[in-house]
Short mmCIF file of C-alpha atoms in Angstrom, two decimals:
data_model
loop_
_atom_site.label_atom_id
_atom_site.label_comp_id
_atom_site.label_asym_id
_atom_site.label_seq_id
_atom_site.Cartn_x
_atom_site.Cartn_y
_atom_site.Cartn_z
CA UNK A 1 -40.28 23.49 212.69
CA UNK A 2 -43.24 21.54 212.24
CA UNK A 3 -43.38 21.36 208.39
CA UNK A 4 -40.71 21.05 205.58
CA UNK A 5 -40.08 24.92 204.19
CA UNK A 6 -42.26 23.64 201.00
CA UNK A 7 -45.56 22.89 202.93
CA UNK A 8 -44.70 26.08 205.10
CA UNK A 9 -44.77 28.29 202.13
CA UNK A 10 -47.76 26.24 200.63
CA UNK A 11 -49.86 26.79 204.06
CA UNK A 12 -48.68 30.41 204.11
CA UNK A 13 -49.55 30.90 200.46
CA UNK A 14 -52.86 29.41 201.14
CA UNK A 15 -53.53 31.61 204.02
CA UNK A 16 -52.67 34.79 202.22
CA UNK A 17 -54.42 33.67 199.07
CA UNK A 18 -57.81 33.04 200.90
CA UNK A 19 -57.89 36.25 202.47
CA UNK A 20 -56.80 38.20 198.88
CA UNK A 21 -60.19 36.78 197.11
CA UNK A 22 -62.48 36.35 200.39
CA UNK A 23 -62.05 40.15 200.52
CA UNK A 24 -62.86 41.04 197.01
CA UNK A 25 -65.29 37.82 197.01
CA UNK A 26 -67.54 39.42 200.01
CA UNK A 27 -66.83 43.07 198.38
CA UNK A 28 -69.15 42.20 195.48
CA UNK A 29 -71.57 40.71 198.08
CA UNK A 30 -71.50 43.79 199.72
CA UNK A 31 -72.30 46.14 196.93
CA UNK A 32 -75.06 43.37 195.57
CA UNK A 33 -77.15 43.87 198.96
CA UNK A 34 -76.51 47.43 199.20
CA UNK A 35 -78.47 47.43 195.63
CA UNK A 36 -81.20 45.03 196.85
CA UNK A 37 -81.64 47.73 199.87
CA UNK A 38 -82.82 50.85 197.12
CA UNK A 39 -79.64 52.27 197.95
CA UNK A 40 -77.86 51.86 194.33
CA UNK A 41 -79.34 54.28 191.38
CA UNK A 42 -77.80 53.10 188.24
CA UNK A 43 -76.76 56.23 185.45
CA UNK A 44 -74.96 54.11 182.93
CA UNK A 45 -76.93 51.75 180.21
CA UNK A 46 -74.69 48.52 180.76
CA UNK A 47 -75.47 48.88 185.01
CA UNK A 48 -78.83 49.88 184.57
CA UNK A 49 -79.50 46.45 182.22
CA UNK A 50 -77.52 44.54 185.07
CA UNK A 51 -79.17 46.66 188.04
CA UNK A 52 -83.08 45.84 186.61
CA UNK A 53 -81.85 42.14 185.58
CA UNK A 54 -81.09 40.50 188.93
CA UNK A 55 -81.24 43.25 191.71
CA UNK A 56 -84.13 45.63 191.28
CA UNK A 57 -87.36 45.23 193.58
CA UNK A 58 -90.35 47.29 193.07
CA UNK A 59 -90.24 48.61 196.39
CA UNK A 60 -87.29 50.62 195.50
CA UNK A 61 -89.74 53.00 193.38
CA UNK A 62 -89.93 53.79 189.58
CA UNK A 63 -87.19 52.96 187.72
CA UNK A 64 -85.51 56.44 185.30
CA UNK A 65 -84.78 56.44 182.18
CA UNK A 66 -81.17 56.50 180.67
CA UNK A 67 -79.24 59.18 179.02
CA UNK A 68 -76.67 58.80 176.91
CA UNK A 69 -75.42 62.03 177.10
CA UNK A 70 -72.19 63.04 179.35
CA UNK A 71 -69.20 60.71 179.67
CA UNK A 72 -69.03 57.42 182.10
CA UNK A 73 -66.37 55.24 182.60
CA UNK A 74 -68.82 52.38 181.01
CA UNK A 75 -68.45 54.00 177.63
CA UNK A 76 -65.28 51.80 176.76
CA UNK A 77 -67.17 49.20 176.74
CA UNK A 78 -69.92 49.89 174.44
CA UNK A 79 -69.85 51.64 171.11
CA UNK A 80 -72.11 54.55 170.29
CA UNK A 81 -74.23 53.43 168.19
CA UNK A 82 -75.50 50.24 170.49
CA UNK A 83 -75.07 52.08 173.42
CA UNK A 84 -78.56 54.25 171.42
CA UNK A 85 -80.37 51.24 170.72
CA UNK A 86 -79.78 49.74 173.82
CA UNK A 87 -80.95 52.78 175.79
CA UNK A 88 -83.60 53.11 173.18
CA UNK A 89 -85.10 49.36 173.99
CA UNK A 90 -84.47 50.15 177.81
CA UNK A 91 -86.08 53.02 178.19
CA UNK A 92 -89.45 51.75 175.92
CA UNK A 93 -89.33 48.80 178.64
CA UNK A 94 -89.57 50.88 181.78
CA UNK A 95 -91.81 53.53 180.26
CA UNK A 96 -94.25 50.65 180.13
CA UNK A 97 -93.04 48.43 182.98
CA UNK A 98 -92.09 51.48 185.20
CA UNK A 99 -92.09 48.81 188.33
CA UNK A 100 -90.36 45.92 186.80
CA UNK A 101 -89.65 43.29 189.07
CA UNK A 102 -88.01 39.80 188.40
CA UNK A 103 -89.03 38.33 191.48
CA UNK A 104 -87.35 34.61 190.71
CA UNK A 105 -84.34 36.27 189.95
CA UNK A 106 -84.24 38.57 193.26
CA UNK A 107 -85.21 35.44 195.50
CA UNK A 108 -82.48 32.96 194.26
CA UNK A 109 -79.52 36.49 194.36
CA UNK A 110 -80.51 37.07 197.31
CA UNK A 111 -80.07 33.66 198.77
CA UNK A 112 -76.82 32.57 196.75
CA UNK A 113 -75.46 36.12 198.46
CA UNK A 114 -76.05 34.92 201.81
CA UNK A 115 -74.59 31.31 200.90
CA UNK A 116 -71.42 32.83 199.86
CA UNK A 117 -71.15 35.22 202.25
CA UNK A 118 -71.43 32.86 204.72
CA UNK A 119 -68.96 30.44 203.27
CA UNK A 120 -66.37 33.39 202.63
CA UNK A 121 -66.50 34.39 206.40
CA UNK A 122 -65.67 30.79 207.52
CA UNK A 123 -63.19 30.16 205.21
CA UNK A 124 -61.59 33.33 206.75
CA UNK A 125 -61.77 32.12 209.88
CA UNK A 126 -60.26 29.08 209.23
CA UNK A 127 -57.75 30.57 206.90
CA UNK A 128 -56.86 32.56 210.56
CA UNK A 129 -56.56 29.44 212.05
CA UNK A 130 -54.41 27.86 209.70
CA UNK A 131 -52.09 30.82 209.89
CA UNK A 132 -51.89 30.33 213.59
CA UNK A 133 -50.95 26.25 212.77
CA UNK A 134 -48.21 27.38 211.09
CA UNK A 135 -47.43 30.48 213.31
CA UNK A 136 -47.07 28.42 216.92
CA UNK A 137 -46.17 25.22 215.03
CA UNK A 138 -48.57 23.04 216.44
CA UNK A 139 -47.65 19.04 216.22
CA UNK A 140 -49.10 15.68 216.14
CA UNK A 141 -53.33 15.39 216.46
CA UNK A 142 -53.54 18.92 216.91
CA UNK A 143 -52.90 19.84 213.31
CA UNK A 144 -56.32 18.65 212.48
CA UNK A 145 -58.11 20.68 214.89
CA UNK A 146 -55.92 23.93 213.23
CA UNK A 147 -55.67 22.80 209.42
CA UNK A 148 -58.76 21.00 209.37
CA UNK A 149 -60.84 23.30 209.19
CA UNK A 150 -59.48 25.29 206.60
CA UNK A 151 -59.11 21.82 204.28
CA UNK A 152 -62.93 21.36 205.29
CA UNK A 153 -64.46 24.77 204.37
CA UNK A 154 -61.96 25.20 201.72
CA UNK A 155 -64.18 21.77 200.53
CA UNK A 156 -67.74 23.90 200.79
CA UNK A 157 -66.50 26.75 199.38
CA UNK A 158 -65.32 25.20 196.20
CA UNK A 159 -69.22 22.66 196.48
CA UNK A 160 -71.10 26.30 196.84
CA UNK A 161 -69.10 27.62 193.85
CA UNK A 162 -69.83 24.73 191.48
CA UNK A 163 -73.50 24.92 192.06
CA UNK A 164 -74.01 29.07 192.23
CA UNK A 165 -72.01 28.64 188.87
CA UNK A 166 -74.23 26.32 187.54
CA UNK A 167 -77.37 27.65 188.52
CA UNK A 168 -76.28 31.67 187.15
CA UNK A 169 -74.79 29.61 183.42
CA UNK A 170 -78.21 28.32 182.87
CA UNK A 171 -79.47 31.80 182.79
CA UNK A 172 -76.78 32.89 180.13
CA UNK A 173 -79.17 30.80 177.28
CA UNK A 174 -82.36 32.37 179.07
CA UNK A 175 -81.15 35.75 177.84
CA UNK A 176 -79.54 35.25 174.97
CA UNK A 177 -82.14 37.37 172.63
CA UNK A 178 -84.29 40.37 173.16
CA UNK A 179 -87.02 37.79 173.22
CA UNK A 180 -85.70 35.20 175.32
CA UNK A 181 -85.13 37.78 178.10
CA UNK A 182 -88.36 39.77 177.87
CA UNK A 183 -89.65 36.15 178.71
CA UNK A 184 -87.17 35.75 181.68
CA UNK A 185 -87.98 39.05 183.04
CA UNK A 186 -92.12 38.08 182.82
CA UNK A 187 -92.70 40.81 180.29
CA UNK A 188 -95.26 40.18 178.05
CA UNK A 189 -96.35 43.82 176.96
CA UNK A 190 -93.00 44.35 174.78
CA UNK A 191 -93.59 43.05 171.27
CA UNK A 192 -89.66 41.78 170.69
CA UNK A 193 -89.81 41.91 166.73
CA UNK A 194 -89.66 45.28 167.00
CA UNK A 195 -85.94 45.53 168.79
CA UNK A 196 -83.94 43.23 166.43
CA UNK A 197 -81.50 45.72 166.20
CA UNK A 198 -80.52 45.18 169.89
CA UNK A 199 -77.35 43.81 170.57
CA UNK A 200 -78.24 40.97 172.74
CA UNK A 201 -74.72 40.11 174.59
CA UNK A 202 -75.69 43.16 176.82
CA UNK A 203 -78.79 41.58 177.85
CA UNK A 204 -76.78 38.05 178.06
CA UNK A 205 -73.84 40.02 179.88
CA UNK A 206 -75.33 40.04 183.84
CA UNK A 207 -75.73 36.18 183.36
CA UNK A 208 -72.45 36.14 181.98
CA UNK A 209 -70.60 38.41 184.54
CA UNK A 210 -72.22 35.74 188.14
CA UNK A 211 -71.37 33.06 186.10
CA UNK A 212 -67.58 34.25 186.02
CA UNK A 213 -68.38 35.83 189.37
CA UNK A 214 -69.40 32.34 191.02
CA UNK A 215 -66.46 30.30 189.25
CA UNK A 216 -63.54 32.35 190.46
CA UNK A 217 -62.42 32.79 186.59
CA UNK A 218 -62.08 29.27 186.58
CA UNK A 219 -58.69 29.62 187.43
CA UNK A 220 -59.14 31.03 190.56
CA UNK A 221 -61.32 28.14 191.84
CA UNK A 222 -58.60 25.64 190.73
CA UNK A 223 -56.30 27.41 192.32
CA UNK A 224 -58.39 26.66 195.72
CA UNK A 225 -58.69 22.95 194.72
CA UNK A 226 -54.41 22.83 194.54
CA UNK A 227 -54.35 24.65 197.73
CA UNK A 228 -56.83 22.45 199.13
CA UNK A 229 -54.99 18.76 198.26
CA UNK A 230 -51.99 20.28 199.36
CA UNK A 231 -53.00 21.86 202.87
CA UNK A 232 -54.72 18.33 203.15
CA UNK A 233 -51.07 16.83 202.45
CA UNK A 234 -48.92 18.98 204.38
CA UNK A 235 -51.59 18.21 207.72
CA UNK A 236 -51.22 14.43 207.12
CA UNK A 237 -47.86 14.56 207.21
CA UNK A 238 -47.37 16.70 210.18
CA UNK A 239 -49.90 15.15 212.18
CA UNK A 240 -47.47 11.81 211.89
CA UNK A 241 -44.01 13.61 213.11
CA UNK A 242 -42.97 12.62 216.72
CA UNK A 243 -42.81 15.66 219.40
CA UNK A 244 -39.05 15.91 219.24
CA UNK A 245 -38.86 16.09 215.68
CA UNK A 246 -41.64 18.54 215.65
CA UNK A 247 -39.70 20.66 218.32
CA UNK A 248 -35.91 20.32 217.77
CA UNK A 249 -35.50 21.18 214.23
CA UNK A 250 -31.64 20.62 214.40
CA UNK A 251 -31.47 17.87 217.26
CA UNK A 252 -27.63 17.33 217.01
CA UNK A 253 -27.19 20.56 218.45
CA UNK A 254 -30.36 20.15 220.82
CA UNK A 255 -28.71 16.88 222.17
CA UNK A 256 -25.26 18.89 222.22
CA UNK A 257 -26.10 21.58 224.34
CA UNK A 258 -27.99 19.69 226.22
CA UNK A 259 -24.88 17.33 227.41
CA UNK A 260 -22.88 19.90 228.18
CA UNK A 261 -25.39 21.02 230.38
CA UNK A 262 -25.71 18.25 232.04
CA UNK A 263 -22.34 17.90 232.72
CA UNK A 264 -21.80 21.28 234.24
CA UNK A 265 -24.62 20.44 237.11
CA UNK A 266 -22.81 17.50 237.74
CA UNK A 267 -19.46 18.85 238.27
CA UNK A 268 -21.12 22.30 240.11
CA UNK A 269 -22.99 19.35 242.17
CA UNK A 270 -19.68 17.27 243.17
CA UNK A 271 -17.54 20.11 244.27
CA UNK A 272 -20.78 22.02 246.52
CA UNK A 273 -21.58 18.70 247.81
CA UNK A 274 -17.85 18.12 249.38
CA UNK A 275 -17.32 21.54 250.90
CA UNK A 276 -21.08 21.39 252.25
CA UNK A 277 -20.46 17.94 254.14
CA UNK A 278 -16.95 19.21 255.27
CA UNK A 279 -18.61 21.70 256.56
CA UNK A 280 -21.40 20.23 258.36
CA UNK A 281 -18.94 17.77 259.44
CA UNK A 282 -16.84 20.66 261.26
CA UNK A 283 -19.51 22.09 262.92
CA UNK A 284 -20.58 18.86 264.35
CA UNK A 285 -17.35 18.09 265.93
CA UNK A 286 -17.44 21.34 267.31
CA UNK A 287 -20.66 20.87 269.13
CA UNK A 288 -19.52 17.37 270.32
CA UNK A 289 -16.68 18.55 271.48
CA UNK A 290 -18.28 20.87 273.51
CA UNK A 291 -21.17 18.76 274.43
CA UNK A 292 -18.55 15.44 275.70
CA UNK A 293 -17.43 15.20 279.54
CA UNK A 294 -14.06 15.09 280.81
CA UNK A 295 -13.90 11.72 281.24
CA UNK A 296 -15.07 11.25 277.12
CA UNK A 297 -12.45 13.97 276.53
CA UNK A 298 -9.55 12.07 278.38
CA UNK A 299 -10.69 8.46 276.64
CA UNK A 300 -10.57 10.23 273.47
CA UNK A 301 -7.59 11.70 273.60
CA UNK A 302 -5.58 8.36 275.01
CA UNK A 303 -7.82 6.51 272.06
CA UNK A 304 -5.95 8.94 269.52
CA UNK A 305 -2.92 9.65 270.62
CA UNK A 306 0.04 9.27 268.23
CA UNK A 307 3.90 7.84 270.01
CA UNK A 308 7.37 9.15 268.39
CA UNK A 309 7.10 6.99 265.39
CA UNK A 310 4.11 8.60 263.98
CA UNK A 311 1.64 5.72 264.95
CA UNK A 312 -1.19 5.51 266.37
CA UNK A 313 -1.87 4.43 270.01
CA UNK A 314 -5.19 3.24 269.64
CA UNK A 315 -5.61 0.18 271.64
CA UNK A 316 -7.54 -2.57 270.57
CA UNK A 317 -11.32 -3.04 271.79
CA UNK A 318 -11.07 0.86 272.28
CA UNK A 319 -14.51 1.11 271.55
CA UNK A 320 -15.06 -0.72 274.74
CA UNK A 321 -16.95 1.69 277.53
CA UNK A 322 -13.98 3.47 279.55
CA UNK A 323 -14.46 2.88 283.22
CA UNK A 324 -12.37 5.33 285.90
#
């Protein structure tokens, strides 16, 4: 096998791994464009406040008020008593602003989702073609063109998430306050004194939730760096192992096998090629036997005759042309 059973497992790991998060990664993409599309109609307080913050266009129509009546699965999350004043500040908002539209903050989601969408569906690919590295163990130079890639976009994935980070943490001291995001949203119609009682981490919370998004949970993301050193490691070092190492993991046995082989074909070769010349050698006395003349049939008899004593009567110069 091409790699040591550790870098195996690391490149299989890594494989797996990429594929786990790409999925849930482009998931989230996925439902953020199908609300930029009007196609998303937010019920809860906490989604509506996230919906309106970063993913609402006015084309999509009038936004509707909230009601905190019935039960949602969002309600374990926010007590009763700010889920009221939340609503309360919400609803005054829209009722005013019934076509808010944070048109900064749509522009730059919509292009960090198609950066990281992008990146995601690459990094697949070369996750694929990493797994097929490992799969048909591929040797020398041509581990680069298989785990290259992966070590490369692996690279861009973890660039893109450093700066979509960044960019979605500087909006988590933008709207911090009731005030501070009335200003980020370009509302100027709302007179903030008068929601003090708002609790402001649920305006702060869609900043705070792509911020987390973006990073991988931290963890996640230095997960991806560990893969990526390692990947990097385990393609170095199995771009530098000769063919035959590559290809005969055990090569005692290899080499064993192989001489006994070899030594069968020779012995099948030395007794076939015997009996084949014997042959051939039979059948051409017969057909010169055939083909002499009397007078080469009587010189070759004389020239091969044997007397009583067992010896042959060969003469000397018998090679010499026989003349009757």
């Amino acid at each position: 096998m091409c790699l040591s059973k550790t870098y195996l497992g690391i490149c299989v790991f890594s494989m797996i791994w990429t594929f786990v998060q790409s999925i849930i990664h482009i998931g989230g993409i996925i439902l953020g464009y199908y609300a930029t599309q009007c196609k998303f109609k937010p019920t809860h307080i906490l989604t509506s406040i996230f919906y309106v913050t970063y993913f609402y266009q006015s084309k999509c129509g009038a936004l509707t008020p909230v009601d905190t009546g019935g039960v949602h699965f969002w309600d374990i999350f926010i007590s009763d008593d700010d889920m009221s004043k939340l609503s309360h500040f919400y609803n005054d908002v829209i009722k005013v602003n019934n076509h808010v539209e944070n048109e900064n903050g749509i522009t730059r989601m919509k292009t960090w989702m198609e950066v990281i969408f992008l990146s995601d569906c690459f990094w697949v690919i070369s996750a694929a073609s990493l797994g097929m590295g490992v799969l048909f163990r591929i040797k020398e130079k041509w581990c680069f063109f298989f785990y290259g890639p992966y070590v490369f976009f692996t690279f861009i994935v973890i660039i893109v998430d450093v700066i979509s980070t960044t960019v979605f943490a500087l909006d988590i001291p933008k709207t911090s306050n009731v005030s501070q995001w009335l200003d980020f949203m370009n509302i100027d119609n709302i007179n903030a004194t008068m929601y003090t009682d708002v609790p402001a981490i649920y305006l702060n919370l869609p900043a705070i939730i792509l911020t987390a998004y973006s990073s991988r949970i931290v963890i996640v993301w230095l997960i991806n760096i560990l893969c990526c050193f390692l990947v990097l490691r385990a393609t170095i070092i199995n771009s530098r192992l000769p063919f035959e190492q590559n290809s005969n993991p055990n090569p005692t046995t290899d080499n064993n096998e192989d001489r006994i082989r070899t030594w069968q074909m020779f012995y099948e070769d030395t007794q076939i090629k015997p009996s084949t010349s014997g042959i051939m050698n039979q059948t051409n006395n017969r057909e010169l036997r055939f083909q002499r003349t009397p007078v080469e049939r009587k010189r070759n008899f004389r020239e091969h005759s044997v007397d009583g004593a067992g010896r042959s009567s060969r003469r000397p110069f018998s090679n010499i042309p026989y003349i009757e």
